[in-house]
Amino acid sequence: MLAYLAMMAPRLVELRRALKPTGSLYLHCDPTASHYLKLLLDAVFGPQYFQNEIIWKRSGAHNSAQKYGPLHDTILFYSRSDAFTWNAQFERGRSLHSCPLHAGRP
């Protein structure tokens, strides 16, 4: 794990440097690395720019006879600044104004 984090650290620093102020980063990782990567991302981006931890449930587990199989991965969402751009997910057949997140907005 230490070698992986040492490899990721300069890449994350460069990603932050290259992001526009309106940019954001979604880092997909497995649950064994997510806690370590969150600490690294907090050091690079700042804990105030941590936006969310998204759990991605798999359709099937990697079963093992010795333990419960892992059922999810983690996506860590960080922004470059408070002025990041949020793009709402588009759903075919549903208007933007019918979405509960945008109710009452022009």
mmCIF file of C-alpha atoms in Angstrom:
data_model
loop_
_atom_site.group_PDB
_atom_site.id
_atom_site.type_symbol
_atom_site.label_atom_id
_atom_site.label_comp_id
_atom_site.label_asym_id
_atom_site.label_seq_id
_atom_site.Cartn_x
_atom_site.Cartn_y
_atom_site.Cartn_z
ATOM 1 C CA MET A 1 0.000 0.000 0.000
ATOM 2 C CA LEU A 2 2.859 2.384 0.822
ATOM 3 C CA ALA A 3 4.366 2.027 -2.666
ATOM 4 C CA TYR A 4 0.944 2.715 -4.235
ATOM 5 C CA LEU A 5 0.459 5.876 -2.143
ATOM 6 C CA ALA A 6 4.006 7.035 -2.954
ATOM 7 C CA MET A 7 3.208 6.572 -6.654
ATOM 8 C CA MET A 8 -0.158 8.391 -6.371
ATOM 9 C CA ALA A 9 1.040 11.439 -4.370
ATOM 10 C CA PRO A 10 2.912 13.307 -7.151
ATOM 11 C CA ARG A 11 0.145 12.462 -9.649
ATOM 12 C CA LEU A 12 -2.524 13.955 -7.400
ATOM 13 C CA VAL A 13 -0.427 17.077 -6.841
ATOM 14 C CA GLU A 14 -0.106 17.489 -10.613
ATOM 15 C CA LEU A 15 -3.827 16.841 -11.139
ATOM 16 C CA ARG A 16 -4.688 19.588 -8.656
ATOM 17 C CA ARG A 17 -2.254 21.975 -10.335
ATOM 18 C CA ALA A 18 -3.754 21.279 -13.773
ATOM 19 C CA LEU A 19 -7.409 21.651 -12.707
ATOM 20 C CA LYS A 20 -9.205 24.900 -13.434
ATOM 21 C CA PRO A 21 -10.777 26.629 -10.401
ATOM 22 C CA THR A 22 -14.141 25.228 -11.552
ATOM 23 C CA GLY A 23 -12.738 21.687 -11.862
ATOM 24 C CA SER A 24 -13.264 18.620 -9.752
ATOM 25 C CA LEU A 25 -11.757 15.166 -9.309
ATOM 26 C CA TYR A 26 -13.515 11.820 -8.963
ATOM 27 C CA LEU A 27 -11.111 9.127 -7.765
ATOM 28 C CA HIS A 28 -12.389 5.542 -8.058
ATOM 29 C CA CYS A 29 -10.735 3.120 -5.627
ATOM 30 C CA ASP A 30 -11.447 -0.034 -3.701
ATOM 31 C CA PRO A 31 -12.389 0.028 0.000
ATOM 32 C CA THR A 32 -8.933 -1.123 1.131
ATOM 33 C CA ALA A 33 -7.293 2.024 -0.287
ATOM 34 C CA SER A 34 -10.053 4.617 0.178
ATOM 35 C CA HIS A 35 -9.117 5.661 3.729
ATOM 36 C CA TYR A 36 -5.457 6.159 2.856
ATOM 37 C CA LEU A 37 -6.299 7.996 -0.360
ATOM 38 C CA LYS A 38 -8.713 10.300 1.470
ATOM 39 C CA LEU A 39 -5.914 11.360 3.824
ATOM 40 C CA LEU A 40 -3.629 11.956 0.832
ATOM 41 C CA LEU A 41 -6.314 13.929 -1.034
ATOM 42 C CA ASP A 42 -7.020 16.008 2.090
ATOM 43 C CA ALA A 43 -3.317 16.910 2.184
ATOM 44 C CA VAL A 44 -3.252 17.817 -1.534
ATOM 45 C CA PHE A 45 -6.641 19.535 -2.017
ATOM 46 C CA GLY A 46 -7.451 20.518 1.563
ATOM 47 C CA PRO A 47 -10.177 18.877 3.670
ATOM 48 C CA GLN A 48 -12.531 21.809 2.974
ATOM 49 C CA TYR A 49 -12.654 20.760 -0.713
ATOM 50 C CA PHE A 50 -13.793 17.222 0.020
ATOM 51 C CA GLN A 51 -17.298 17.127 -1.445
ATOM 52 C CA ASN A 52 -18.491 13.552 -1.001
ATOM 53 C CA GLU A 53 -17.732 9.868 -0.790
ATOM 54 C CA ILE A 54 -19.794 7.943 -3.318
ATOM 55 C CA ILE A 55 -20.361 4.221 -2.857
ATOM 56 C CA TRP A 56 -20.563 2.277 -6.119
ATOM 57 C CA LYS A 57 -22.401 -1.003 -5.552
ATOM 58 C CA ARG A 58 -21.311 -3.825 -7.805
ATOM 59 C CA SER A 59 -23.828 -6.148 -9.395
ATOM 60 C CA GLY A 60 -21.943 -9.189 -8.100
ATOM 61 C CA ALA A 61 -19.440 -9.919 -5.360
ATOM 62 C CA HIS A 62 -16.068 -11.601 -5.665
ATOM 63 C CA ASN A 63 -17.021 -14.483 -3.421
ATOM 64 C CA SER A 64 -14.689 -16.251 -1.082
ATOM 65 C CA ALA A 65 -15.294 -19.323 1.042
ATOM 66 C CA GLN A 66 -13.322 -17.691 3.884
ATOM 67 C CA LYS A 67 -15.158 -14.330 4.179
ATOM 68 C CA TYR A 68 -17.906 -12.112 2.773
ATOM 69 C CA GLY A 69 -17.178 -10.910 -0.748
ATOM 70 C CA PRO A 70 -16.652 -7.183 -1.410
ATOM 71 C CA LEU A 71 -19.782 -5.594 -2.848
ATOM 72 C CA HIS A 72 -18.738 -2.014 -3.475
ATOM 73 C CA ASP A 73 -16.052 0.390 -4.587
ATOM 74 C CA THR A 74 -15.550 3.968 -3.451
ATOM 75 C CA ILE A 75 -15.421 7.201 -5.438
ATOM 76 C CA LEU A 76 -13.888 10.196 -3.665
ATOM 77 C CA PHE A 77 -15.131 13.556 -4.970
ATOM 78 C CA TYR A 78 -12.931 16.640 -4.452
ATOM 79 C CA SER A 79 -13.151 20.105 -5.993
ATOM 80 C CA ARG A 80 -10.384 22.558 -6.822
ATOM 81 C CA SER A 81 -12.267 25.438 -5.160
ATOM 82 C CA ASP A 82 -15.702 26.405 -3.859
ATOM 83 C CA ALA A 83 -16.556 27.597 -7.377
ATOM 84 C CA PHE A 84 -16.614 24.120 -8.942
ATOM 85 C CA THR A 85 -19.022 23.342 -11.776
ATOM 86 C CA TRP A 86 -21.825 20.886 -11.052
ATOM 87 C CA ASN A 87 -23.495 19.235 -14.037
ATOM 88 C CA ALA A 88 -26.811 17.594 -13.186
ATOM 89 C CA GLN A 89 -27.313 14.080 -14.503
ATOM 90 C CA PHE A 90 -29.578 13.990 -17.550
ATOM 91 C CA GLU A 91 -32.437 11.513 -17.582
ATOM 92 C CA ARG A 92 -34.179 10.874 -20.881
ATOM 93 C CA GLY A 93 -37.849 11.868 -20.742
ATOM 94 C CA ARG A 94 -37.477 13.983 -17.605
ATOM 95 C CA SER A 95 -37.209 17.753 -17.726
ATOM 96 C CA LEU A 96 -34.716 19.634 -15.579
ATOM 97 C CA HIS A 97 -37.540 21.423 -13.727
ATOM 98 C CA SER A 98 -39.191 18.160 -12.626
ATOM 99 C CA CYS A 99 -35.999 17.090 -10.887
ATOM 100 C CA PRO A 100 -36.328 17.569 -7.066
ATOM 101 C CA LEU A 101 -32.832 19.101 -6.925
ATOM 102 C CA HIS A 102 -33.884 21.876 -9.291
ATOM 103 C CA ALA A 103 -37.485 22.467 -8.203
ATOM 104 C CA GLY A 104 -38.273 26.148 -8.098
ATOM 105 C CA ARG A 105 -35.181 27.193 -10.081
ATOM 106 C CA PRO A 106 -35.608 29.035 -13.398
#
